[in-house]
Amino acid sequence: MQHYPIFLDLKGRDVALGGGEETALAKLRLLMKTEARLHVFSPAPCPELVQLADEGRLRLVRRAMAPGDADGMALVYAATEDDAEDARIGAIGRAAGALVNLVDNLQASDFITPAIVDRDPVTVAIGTEGAAPVLARAIKADLEERLPAQLGMLARLGKGFRHHADALPFGRRRRDFWSEFYFAEGPRAAGHGEGAVREALHALLARHKQAETRAGHVAFVGAGPGDPELLTLKARRLLHEADVVVHDRLVPGPILELARREALLIAAGKEGFGPSTPQSEINAMITEHARQGAQVVRLKGGDPSVFGRLDEETEALDEAGVAWSVVPGITAASAAAASLGRSLTRRGRNTELRLITGHDMDGFAEADWRALSRPGTVAGIYMGKRAARFIQGRLIMVGADPATPVTVVANASRPDQRCTGTVLGRLAEEMRAAAPEGPALLLLGLAPREAARSALRQEEAAL
Ligand code: SAH
């Protein structure tokens, strides 16, 4: 972000503008919505400009801007439609210590004026750092359509009512009041005029004052494999409503950004063999926040019920008498299979699918190796990066075919997704050579699609 968005208070401040044609008028239209004192410098102003001056909307000086004219100005606009003249005005402004904007010259400007959706006092400013003006216009048009015309009125009346609403305790209860006003009661009353909106505000406040405090709750939410578009709609809504989000380290930034800015975000997770938060601490943390009435989202990578120690946390909540629910997510094995374009089950090949873990709390995890070694078996192996040699050894020991395909899918569904096809007999070696960064899932019994095709072709050729 090269340009930092702020809303500048122009009440009673001075703003100078050089220029007297259409470009200048366009800037002035926006500036006239503020409470700034406007000074326009132009040796040959167009008639509209003269009229605005006659109406007292601005002060018109009928000559080019000169050194000294910009003294004390908060902002200086150069809008003369002449590059050299704009540059000269820019220099005058800068020498006077003002922030300078040369219209249509991003490089030489200190600030840019965003595209604006005006529902005063609600103002939406859209900026693209000059990268995509078309995009800014499209977003503006979209918002113009979507934001009700009465939004400004609601915000104005709401602002006047703030001191009443301060009777509600700070935090979620006050927030609930306002969101019900802006998104339900307010728009409903707005059609009947300002009086109706004021009445609605008082009635709503009375109701909220009586309301019992909402009980705390913990939602165990599956964040999926990493692509934010693979979140469920429910996950997205709960994230948006949460007061506290306690998340695994696996959950990437773009998903966490869906939480409200006021929400408390706590990273509390485990990384294979890496730093981790003790389970007892996580249990205590979610219990405590929920007891204080918070809506807690316990956000876990993939599906919370797959190698996520879900039961340990729900049991702790049961003991504490805290209500909870589970929202499933897309597990890594599904995402990995999708990245290969292959099915986890297939008629005539496998009638069962196994999900196993490479290690557990006691180290490398044992599994039913004999069952896994049967031809046609498909298994998703979680946390298998470091256990590759162990898994390979165990499977081959019980008679698995060293030519069994295995695919390592790292960062499934993320921009840095990588699939490496190999065979069981070379798994450990391949894993060491590829050294995938980030979470990786092993798909035992599945080859990447291309490899599968060429193996098939070889078989056909051999026949
Ligand atoms: N509950 C999670 C699994 C947690 S265990 C789920 O349902 O997916 C953590 C392991 O999941 C990692 O070691 C890795 O094996 C796997 N994993 C999670 N996200 C992954 C991703 N995007 N790509 C590949 N593997 C992933």
Short mmCIF file of C-alpha atoms and ligand atoms in Angstrom, two decimals:
data_model
loop_
_atom_site.label_atom_id
_atom_site.label_comp_id
_atom_site.label_asym_id
_atom_site.label_seq_id
_atom_site.Cartn_x
_atom_site.Cartn_y
_atom_site.Cartn_z
CA MET A 1 0.00 0.00 0.00
CA GLN A 2 1.83 3.06 -1.22
CA HIS A 3 -1.05 5.45 -0.49
CA TYR A 4 -2.38 5.55 3.04
CA PRO A 5 -6.14 6.19 3.13
CA ILE A 6 -7.31 8.85 5.59
CA PHE A 7 -10.29 11.20 5.82
CA LEU A 8 -9.01 14.74 6.16
CA ASP A 9 -10.99 17.29 8.19
CA LEU A 10 -11.28 20.32 5.88
CA LYS A 11 -13.71 22.32 8.02
CA GLY A 12 -12.45 25.92 8.02
CA ARG A 13 -9.24 24.98 6.16
CA ASP A 14 -8.01 26.62 2.96
CA VAL A 15 -7.58 24.77 -0.31
CA ALA A 16 -6.03 26.32 -3.44
CA LEU A 17 -6.68 25.18 -6.97
CA GLY A 18 -5.01 26.35 -10.19
CA GLY A 19 -7.08 25.97 -13.36
CA GLY A 20 -10.24 27.29 -14.94
CA GLU A 21 -11.58 24.65 -17.30
CA GLU A 22 -13.52 21.36 -17.07
CA THR A 23 -10.74 19.51 -15.18
CA ALA A 24 -10.77 22.19 -12.52
CA LEU A 25 -14.58 22.11 -12.30
CA ALA A 26 -14.57 18.34 -11.84
CA LYS A 27 -12.27 18.64 -8.81
CA LEU A 28 -14.23 21.58 -7.45
CA ARG A 29 -17.51 19.65 -7.50
CA LEU A 30 -16.11 17.26 -4.93
CA LEU A 31 -14.27 19.92 -2.95
CA MET A 32 -17.46 21.98 -2.67
CA LYS A 33 -19.04 19.13 -0.70
CA THR A 34 -16.53 19.82 2.08
CA GLU A 35 -16.49 22.77 4.44
CA ALA A 36 -13.15 24.07 3.13
CA ARG A 37 -12.54 27.64 1.94
CA LEU A 38 -11.71 27.35 -1.76
CA HIS A 39 -9.34 29.67 -3.62
CA VAL A 40 -9.25 29.27 -7.39
CA PHE A 41 -6.52 30.84 -9.54
CA SER A 42 -7.20 31.23 -13.27
CA PRO A 43 -6.35 34.01 -15.74
CA ALA A 44 -9.21 32.87 -18.01
CA PRO A 45 -11.96 31.17 -15.96
CA CYS A 46 -14.86 29.47 -17.78
CA PRO A 47 -18.36 30.92 -17.23
CA GLU A 48 -19.42 28.17 -14.78
CA LEU A 49 -16.48 29.04 -12.58
CA VAL A 50 -17.35 32.72 -12.64
CA GLN A 51 -20.89 31.85 -11.65
CA LEU A 52 -19.73 29.73 -8.69
CA ALA A 53 -17.63 32.67 -7.56
CA ASP A 54 -20.64 35.00 -7.90
CA GLU A 55 -22.68 32.59 -5.77
CA GLY A 56 -20.02 32.85 -3.09
CA ARG A 57 -19.08 29.16 -3.30
CA LEU A 58 -15.40 30.00 -3.84
CA ARG A 59 -12.93 32.86 -4.13
CA LEU A 60 -11.79 33.46 -7.70
CA VAL A 61 -8.46 35.15 -8.42
CA ARG A 62 -8.16 36.07 -12.10
CA ARG A 63 -4.48 35.34 -12.63
CA ALA A 64 -2.12 32.36 -12.50
CA MET A 65 -1.08 31.09 -9.08
CA ALA A 66 2.04 32.87 -7.83
CA PRO A 67 4.57 32.14 -5.09
CA GLY A 68 3.01 32.99 -1.73
CA ASP A 69 -0.55 32.13 -2.88
CA ALA A 70 -0.29 28.67 -1.36
CA ASP A 71 0.82 29.83 2.08
CA GLY A 72 -1.36 28.33 4.79
CA MET A 73 -3.20 26.03 2.37
CA ALA A 74 -3.95 22.48 3.52
CA LEU A 75 -4.10 21.17 -0.05
CA VAL A 76 -3.08 22.51 -3.44
CA TYR A 77 -4.57 21.15 -6.67
CA ALA A 78 -2.98 21.80 -10.06
CA ALA A 79 -5.71 21.31 -12.67
CA THR A 80 -4.77 23.60 -15.57
CA GLU A 81 -4.69 20.90 -18.29
CA ASP A 82 -1.11 22.08 -19.01
CA ASP A 83 1.69 19.87 -17.69
CA ALA A 84 4.31 22.59 -17.35
CA GLU A 85 1.90 24.95 -15.60
CA ASP A 86 0.73 22.13 -13.30
CA ALA A 87 4.34 21.40 -12.38
CA ARG A 88 4.94 25.08 -11.59
CA ILE A 89 1.85 25.18 -9.33
CA GLY A 90 2.96 21.96 -7.68
CA ALA A 91 6.30 23.54 -6.83
CA ILE A 92 4.59 26.59 -5.34
CA GLY A 93 2.37 24.37 -3.21
CA ARG A 94 5.22 22.24 -1.97
CA ALA A 95 7.35 25.27 -1.13
CA ALA A 96 4.45 26.42 1.05
CA GLY A 97 4.37 23.05 2.82
CA ALA A 98 0.98 22.01 1.43
CA LEU A 99 0.08 18.55 0.16
CA VAL A 100 -0.04 18.74 -3.61
CA ASN A 101 -2.10 16.96 -6.25
CA LEU A 102 -1.34 17.31 -9.96
CA VAL A 103 -4.44 16.08 -11.73
CA ASP A 104 -3.78 12.94 -13.79
CA ASN A 105 -0.15 12.87 -12.69
CA LEU A 106 0.19 10.19 -10.03
CA GLN A 107 3.99 10.32 -9.97
CA ALA A 108 4.22 14.01 -9.18
CA SER A 109 1.37 14.04 -6.62
CA ASP A 110 1.58 13.71 -2.84
CA PHE A 111 -1.92 12.29 -2.65
CA ILE A 112 -4.66 11.05 -4.94
CA THR A 113 -8.39 11.64 -4.77
CA PRO A 114 -10.26 8.33 -4.62
CA ALA A 115 -13.49 7.45 -6.39
CA ILE A 116 -16.26 8.18 -3.93
CA VAL A 117 -19.69 6.85 -3.03
CA ASP A 118 -21.37 9.63 -1.11
CA ARG A 119 -24.00 8.86 1.51
CA ASP A 120 -22.91 11.67 3.78
CA PRO A 121 -21.92 11.14 6.57
CA VAL A 122 -21.11 7.70 5.19
CA THR A 123 -18.43 8.01 2.53
CA VAL A 124 -16.89 5.07 0.73
CA ALA A 125 -13.55 5.87 -0.89
CA ILE A 126 -12.13 3.51 -3.52
CA GLY A 127 -8.51 3.60 -4.58
CA THR A 128 -6.45 1.40 -6.85
CA GLU A 129 -3.17 3.37 -6.63
CA GLY A 130 -3.77 4.35 -10.23
CA ALA A 131 -3.53 0.73 -11.31
CA ALA A 132 -7.08 0.13 -12.49
CA PRO A 133 -9.38 3.15 -12.83
CA VAL A 134 -11.87 0.95 -14.69
CA LEU A 135 -12.07 -1.34 -11.68
CA ALA A 136 -12.59 1.58 -9.33
CA ARG A 137 -15.45 2.84 -11.50
CA ALA A 138 -17.07 -0.62 -11.59
CA ILE A 139 -16.85 -0.97 -7.79
CA LYS A 140 -18.30 2.50 -7.38
CA ALA A 141 -21.22 1.71 -9.67
CA ASP A 142 -21.85 -1.52 -7.80
CA LEU A 143 -21.88 0.21 -4.41
CA GLU A 144 -24.03 3.07 -5.67
CA GLU A 145 -26.64 0.50 -6.53
CA ARG A 146 -26.28 -1.54 -3.38
CA LEU A 147 -26.19 1.11 -0.66
CA PRO A 148 -29.68 2.41 0.06
CA ALA A 149 -30.22 6.10 -0.48
CA GLN A 150 -31.39 6.45 3.15
CA LEU A 151 -28.10 5.21 4.51
CA GLY A 152 -26.94 8.77 5.01
CA MET A 153 -30.07 9.63 6.97
CA LEU A 154 -29.73 6.53 9.16
CA ALA A 155 -26.11 7.32 9.91
CA ARG A 156 -26.90 10.93 10.75
CA LEU A 157 -29.72 10.00 13.13
CA GLY A 158 -27.64 7.16 14.53
CA LYS A 159 -24.82 9.54 15.28
CA GLY A 160 -27.20 11.82 17.17
CA PHE A 161 -28.39 8.82 19.20
CA ARG A 162 -24.97 7.59 20.22
CA HIS A 163 -25.03 9.04 23.72
CA HIS A 164 -28.27 7.13 24.45
CA ALA A 165 -26.80 3.89 23.19
CA ASP A 166 -23.79 4.37 25.45
CA ALA A 167 -26.08 3.13 28.23
CA LEU A 168 -25.46 -0.38 26.88
CA PRO A 169 -22.22 -2.01 28.03
CA PHE A 170 -19.32 -1.43 25.66
CA GLY A 171 -18.50 -4.32 23.35
CA ARG A 172 -20.71 -6.93 21.81
CA ARG A 173 -24.01 -5.78 23.31
CA ARG A 174 -23.59 -2.26 22.01
CA ARG A 175 -22.45 -3.61 18.65
CA ASP A 176 -25.52 -5.87 18.43
CA PHE A 177 -27.75 -2.87 19.01
CA TRP A 178 -26.17 -0.90 16.21
CA SER A 179 -26.11 -3.72 13.73
CA GLU A 180 -29.78 -4.39 14.33
CA PHE A 181 -30.46 -0.70 13.77
CA TYR A 182 -28.48 -0.33 10.56
CA PHE A 183 -29.38 -3.64 8.99
CA ALA A 184 -32.92 -4.34 10.17
CA GLU A 185 -34.93 -1.78 12.16
CA GLY A 186 -33.45 1.34 10.58
CA PRO A 187 -34.05 0.49 6.92
CA ARG A 188 -37.55 -0.72 7.81
CA ALA A 189 -38.44 2.58 9.48
CA ALA A 190 -36.63 4.78 6.95
CA GLY A 191 -39.46 4.59 4.43
CA HIS A 192 -41.75 6.33 6.94
CA GLY A 193 -39.47 9.31 7.51
CA GLU A 194 -37.12 10.61 10.15
CA GLY A 195 -39.70 10.55 12.94
CA ALA A 196 -40.24 6.84 12.46
CA VAL A 197 -36.49 6.21 12.53
CA ARG A 198 -36.17 8.11 15.84
CA GLU A 199 -39.00 6.07 17.34
CA ALA A 200 -37.41 2.86 16.13
CA LEU A 201 -34.15 3.84 17.82
CA HIS A 202 -35.81 4.37 21.19
CA ALA A 203 -37.88 1.16 20.97
CA LEU A 204 -34.86 -0.87 19.96
CA LEU A 205 -32.74 0.52 22.79
CA ALA A 206 -35.43 -0.33 25.35
CA ARG A 207 -35.51 -3.88 24.05
CA HIS A 208 -31.73 -4.24 24.13
CA LYS A 209 -31.49 -2.84 27.66
CA GLN A 210 -33.81 -5.58 28.86
CA ALA A 211 -32.21 -8.33 26.84
CA GLU A 212 -30.24 -10.86 28.76
CA THR A 213 -26.61 -11.09 27.83
CA ARG A 214 -26.04 -13.61 25.09
CA ALA A 215 -24.42 -16.80 26.35
CA GLY A 216 -20.90 -17.59 25.21
CA HIS A 217 -20.40 -20.27 22.59
CA VAL A 218 -17.56 -22.05 20.86
CA ALA A 219 -17.86 -23.08 17.20
CA PHE A 220 -15.27 -25.55 15.94
CA VAL A 221 -14.94 -24.43 12.38
CA GLY A 222 -13.16 -26.18 9.53
CA ALA A 223 -11.05 -23.67 7.61
CA GLY A 224 -10.43 -26.07 4.72
CA PRO A 225 -7.05 -26.63 3.09
CA GLY A 226 -6.13 -22.98 2.57
CA ASP A 227 -7.99 -21.55 -0.42
CA PRO A 228 -10.48 -19.05 1.09
CA GLU A 229 -13.02 -20.03 -1.58
CA LEU A 230 -13.11 -23.51 -0.12
CA LEU A 231 -14.62 -22.21 3.12
CA THR A 232 -18.26 -23.04 3.75
CA LEU A 233 -20.71 -20.14 3.82
CA LYS A 234 -21.31 -20.95 7.46
CA ALA A 235 -17.61 -20.79 8.28
CA ARG A 236 -17.43 -17.43 6.64
CA ARG A 237 -20.43 -16.07 8.54
CA LEU A 238 -19.23 -17.35 11.92
CA LEU A 239 -15.80 -15.88 11.30
CA HIS A 240 -17.38 -12.57 10.55
CA GLU A 241 -19.46 -12.69 13.75
CA ALA A 242 -16.78 -13.98 16.11
CA ASP A 243 -15.50 -11.98 19.06
CA VAL A 244 -12.52 -14.29 19.47
CA VAL A 245 -10.82 -16.48 16.85
CA VAL A 246 -8.40 -19.12 18.12
CA HIS A 247 -6.71 -20.57 15.08
CA ASP A 248 -4.23 -23.22 14.02
CA ARG A 249 -0.98 -22.14 12.47
CA LEU A 250 -2.10 -23.95 9.32
CA VAL A 251 -4.79 -21.33 8.64
CA PRO A 252 -3.46 -18.78 6.14
CA GLY A 253 -3.78 -14.99 6.36
CA PRO A 254 -6.46 -14.43 3.69
CA ILE A 255 -8.88 -16.57 5.73
CA LEU A 256 -8.08 -14.81 9.00
CA GLU A 257 -8.79 -11.52 7.29
CA LEU A 258 -12.45 -12.52 7.13
CA ALA A 259 -12.69 -11.93 10.88
CA ARG A 260 -13.84 -8.51 12.02
CA ARG A 261 -11.10 -6.01 12.71
CA GLU A 262 -12.19 -5.80 16.36
CA ALA A 263 -12.05 -9.56 16.87
CA LEU A 264 -9.29 -10.97 19.03
CA LEU A 265 -7.11 -13.30 16.96
CA ILE A 266 -5.04 -15.89 18.80
CA ALA A 267 -2.59 -18.24 17.09
CA ALA A 268 -2.60 -21.43 19.09
CA GLY A 269 -1.65 -24.45 17.16
CA LYS A 270 0.76 -27.13 16.47
CA GLU A 271 3.23 -27.65 13.76
CA GLY A 272 4.66 -31.10 13.17
CA PHE A 273 7.60 -31.20 15.58
CA GLY A 274 7.52 -27.39 15.74
CA PRO A 275 6.54 -24.91 18.44
CA SER A 276 3.14 -25.62 19.89
CA THR A 277 0.66 -24.44 22.48
CA PRO A 278 -0.11 -27.12 25.08
CA GLN A 279 -3.58 -28.61 24.59
CA SER A 280 -4.54 -27.79 28.19
CA GLU A 281 -3.79 -24.15 27.53
CA ILE A 282 -5.98 -24.10 24.41
CA ASN A 283 -8.80 -25.78 26.34
CA ALA A 284 -8.54 -23.23 29.13
CA MET A 285 -8.40 -20.34 26.69
CA ILE A 286 -11.55 -21.19 24.73
CA THR A 287 -13.45 -22.08 27.91
CA GLU A 288 -12.55 -18.80 29.57
CA HIS A 289 -13.49 -16.60 26.61
CA ALA A 290 -16.84 -18.38 26.17
CA ARG A 291 -17.57 -18.05 29.89
CA GLN A 292 -17.17 -14.31 29.56
CA GLY A 293 -19.90 -14.38 26.93
CA ALA A 294 -17.71 -14.31 23.83
CA GLN A 295 -18.68 -15.96 20.56
CA VAL A 296 -15.53 -17.98 19.99
CA VAL A 297 -14.50 -19.55 16.71
CA ARG A 298 -11.97 -22.33 17.13
CA LEU A 299 -10.64 -22.39 13.59
CA LYS A 300 -8.89 -25.57 12.54
CA GLY A 301 -7.22 -26.39 9.22
CA GLY A 302 -9.14 -28.77 6.96
CA ASP A 303 -11.93 -30.54 8.81
CA PRO A 304 -11.92 -30.16 12.60
CA SER A 305 -12.70 -33.84 13.10
CA VAL A 306 -9.72 -35.14 11.15
CA PHE A 307 -6.53 -35.28 13.22
CA GLY A 308 -7.61 -32.10 14.94
CA ARG A 309 -7.90 -33.24 18.58
CA LEU A 310 -11.50 -32.06 18.47
CA ASP A 311 -12.77 -34.39 21.21
CA GLU A 312 -10.24 -33.16 23.73
CA GLU A 313 -11.53 -29.64 23.32
CA THR A 314 -15.25 -30.50 23.26
CA GLU A 315 -14.85 -32.64 26.39
CA ALA A 316 -13.22 -29.73 28.20
CA LEU A 317 -16.14 -27.49 27.20
CA ASP A 318 -18.70 -30.07 28.33
CA GLU A 319 -17.00 -30.21 31.68
CA ALA A 320 -17.19 -26.44 31.96
CA GLY A 321 -20.82 -26.38 30.79
CA VAL A 322 -20.05 -24.27 27.70
CA ALA A 323 -22.18 -24.74 24.57
CA TRP A 324 -20.41 -25.68 21.33
CA SER A 325 -21.03 -26.79 17.76
CA VAL A 326 -18.98 -28.16 14.88
CA VAL A 327 -18.85 -26.82 11.32
CA PRO A 328 -17.17 -29.31 8.98
CA GLY A 329 -14.54 -28.29 6.47
CA ILE A 330 -12.80 -29.73 3.44
CA THR A 331 -10.08 -32.05 4.62
CA ALA A 332 -6.60 -32.09 3.07
CA ALA A 333 -7.11 -35.51 1.47
CA SER A 334 -10.07 -34.18 -0.54
CA ALA A 335 -8.15 -31.12 -1.63
CA ALA A 336 -5.11 -33.21 -2.57
CA ALA A 337 -7.21 -35.62 -4.64
CA ALA A 338 -8.86 -32.66 -6.35
CA SER A 339 -5.47 -31.22 -7.24
CA LEU A 340 -4.62 -34.48 -9.00
CA GLY A 341 -8.02 -34.65 -10.66
CA ARG A 342 -8.41 -38.15 -9.33
CA SER A 343 -11.02 -39.96 -7.30
CA LEU A 344 -10.29 -41.25 -3.80
CA THR A 345 -12.54 -44.25 -4.37
CA ARG A 346 -13.13 -46.13 -7.58
CA ARG A 347 -15.31 -49.05 -8.52
CA GLY A 348 -13.28 -52.18 -8.87
CA ARG A 349 -10.20 -50.65 -7.27
CA ASN A 350 -10.91 -49.72 -3.68
CA THR A 351 -14.04 -50.06 -1.59
CA GLU A 352 -12.48 -48.38 1.39
CA LEU A 353 -10.46 -45.25 1.97
CA ARG A 354 -8.08 -44.84 4.85
CA LEU A 355 -6.95 -41.64 6.49
CA ILE A 356 -3.87 -42.21 8.61
CA THR A 357 -1.38 -40.03 10.42
CA GLY A 358 2.38 -40.27 10.09
CA HIS A 359 2.94 -39.41 13.70
CA ASP A 360 1.05 -38.90 16.91
CA MET A 361 2.00 -37.69 20.36
CA ASP A 362 4.20 -40.71 20.99
CA GLY A 363 6.20 -40.34 17.76
CA PHE A 364 5.71 -42.24 14.49
CA ALA A 365 2.26 -43.78 14.47
CA GLU A 366 1.53 -47.45 13.87
CA ALA A 367 -1.27 -48.41 11.48
CA ASP A 368 -2.73 -51.55 9.96
CA TRP A 369 0.19 -51.90 7.54
CA ARG A 370 -0.97 -55.22 6.22
CA ALA A 371 -4.32 -53.79 5.11
CA LEU A 372 -2.57 -50.78 3.65
CA SER A 373 -0.19 -52.93 1.65
CA ARG A 374 -2.96 -54.63 -0.32
CA PRO A 375 -3.01 -53.77 -4.05
CA GLY A 376 -5.56 -51.08 -4.91
CA THR A 377 -5.51 -49.53 -1.45
CA VAL A 378 -5.87 -45.76 -1.31
CA ALA A 379 -4.89 -43.83 1.79
CA GLY A 380 -4.41 -40.21 2.68
CA ILE A 381 -1.42 -39.91 4.96
CA TYR A 382 -1.41 -36.78 7.13
CA MET A 383 1.67 -35.42 8.85
CA GLY A 384 3.74 -37.80 6.81
CA LYS A 385 6.68 -35.62 5.76
CA ARG A 386 9.10 -36.79 8.40
CA ALA A 387 7.54 -40.22 8.67
CA ALA A 388 8.11 -41.05 4.97
CA ARG A 389 11.01 -43.41 5.62
CA PHE A 390 9.18 -45.11 8.47
CA ILE A 391 6.00 -45.59 6.41
CA GLN A 392 7.92 -46.87 3.40
CA GLY A 393 9.83 -49.36 5.58
CA ARG A 394 6.76 -50.64 7.40
CA LEU A 395 4.74 -51.13 4.19
CA ILE A 396 7.48 -52.89 2.26
CA MET A 397 8.23 -55.09 5.27
CA VAL A 398 4.69 -56.50 5.17
CA GLY A 399 4.90 -57.10 1.42
CA ALA A 400 3.65 -53.96 -0.30
CA ASP A 401 4.71 -53.57 -3.93
CA PRO A 402 7.59 -51.04 -4.10
CA ALA A 403 6.06 -49.85 -7.42
CA THR A 404 2.84 -48.70 -5.67
CA PRO A 405 2.25 -45.08 -6.74
CA VAL A 406 2.45 -42.35 -4.10
CA THR A 407 1.85 -38.66 -4.71
CA VAL A 408 3.07 -35.97 -2.37
CA VAL A 409 0.79 -32.94 -2.49
CA ALA A 410 2.19 -29.91 -0.71
CA ASN A 411 0.06 -26.83 0.00
CA ALA A 412 -3.01 -28.31 -1.65
CA SER A 413 -5.42 -25.64 -2.96
CA ARG A 414 -2.96 -22.82 -2.26
CA PRO A 415 -1.13 -20.75 -4.88
CA ASP A 416 2.10 -22.64 -4.10
CA GLN A 417 0.54 -26.09 -4.48
CA ARG A 418 2.99 -28.76 -5.67
CA CYS A 419 2.37 -32.39 -6.64
CA THR A 420 5.24 -34.85 -6.86
CA GLY A 421 4.58 -38.34 -8.14
CA THR A 422 6.79 -41.21 -7.03
CA VAL A 423 6.55 -44.87 -6.00
CA LEU A 424 6.63 -46.41 -2.55
CA GLY A 425 10.14 -47.82 -2.99
CA ARG A 426 11.55 -44.35 -3.61
CA LEU A 427 9.30 -42.36 -1.29
CA ALA A 428 11.83 -41.40 1.41
CA GLU A 429 14.48 -40.49 -1.14
CA GLU A 430 12.02 -38.47 -3.20
CA MET A 431 10.75 -36.68 -0.11
CA ARG A 432 14.26 -35.70 0.90
CA ALA A 433 15.05 -34.43 -2.60
CA ALA A 434 11.78 -32.51 -3.01
CA ALA A 435 11.82 -31.19 0.59
CA PRO A 436 8.37 -29.61 0.24
CA GLU A 437 7.75 -26.44 2.23
CA GLY A 438 4.44 -26.20 4.07
CA PRO A 439 1.90 -28.88 4.90
CA ALA A 440 2.05 -31.97 2.71
CA LEU A 441 -0.26 -34.91 2.29
CA LEU A 442 0.78 -38.28 0.89
CA LEU A 443 -1.70 -40.07 -1.31
CA LEU A 444 -0.82 -43.74 -1.21
CA GLY A 445 -2.11 -45.67 -4.23
CA LEU A 446 -2.76 -42.63 -6.42
CA ALA A 447 -0.48 -41.28 -9.14
CA PRO A 448 -0.74 -37.81 -10.67
CA ARG A 449 -3.06 -37.94 -13.65
CA GLU A 450 -0.40 -37.69 -16.35
CA ALA A 451 1.72 -40.40 -14.75
CA ALA A 452 -1.34 -42.59 -14.42
CA ARG A 453 -2.07 -42.14 -18.12
CA SER A 454 1.42 -42.93 -19.27
CA ALA A 455 1.53 -46.03 -17.03
CA LEU A 456 -1.70 -47.11 -18.68
CA ARG A 457 -0.22 -46.48 -22.13
CA GLN A 458 2.84 -48.54 -21.24
CA GLU A 459 0.62 -51.38 -20.08
CA GLU A 460 -1.38 -51.18 -23.29
CA ALA A 461 1.79 -51.18 -25.36
CA ALA A 462 3.04 -54.23 -23.53
CA LEU A 463 -0.13 -56.17 -24.32
N1 SAH B 1 -7.70 -31.24 10.18
C1 SAH B 1 -6.79 -31.19 9.08
C2 SAH B 1 -5.56 -32.02 9.31
C3 SAH B 1 -4.71 -31.57 10.45
S1 SAH B 1 -3.24 -32.48 10.61
C4 SAH B 1 -7.52 -31.61 7.78
O1 SAH B 1 -8.64 -32.09 7.86
O2 SAH B 1 -6.96 -31.44 6.71
C5 SAH B 1 -2.11 -31.50 9.66
C6 SAH B 1 -1.74 -32.21 8.38
O3 SAH B 1 -2.77 -32.02 7.43
C7 SAH B 1 -0.50 -31.68 7.71
O4 SAH B 1 0.66 -32.24 8.28
C8 SAH B 1 -0.71 -32.17 6.29
O5 SAH B 1 -0.39 -33.53 6.18
C9 SAH B 1 -2.21 -32.04 6.14
N2 SAH B 1 -2.59 -30.79 5.45
C10 SAH B 1 -3.33 -29.78 5.94
N3 SAH B 1 -3.51 -28.82 5.01
C11 SAH B 1 -2.90 -29.24 3.90
C12 SAH B 1 -2.72 -28.69 2.58
N4 SAH B 1 -3.25 -27.53 2.24
N5 SAH B 1 -2.00 -29.43 1.69
C13 SAH B 1 -1.48 -30.61 2.01
N6 SAH B 1 -1.61 -31.17 3.24
C14 SAH B 1 -2.30 -30.50 4.17
#
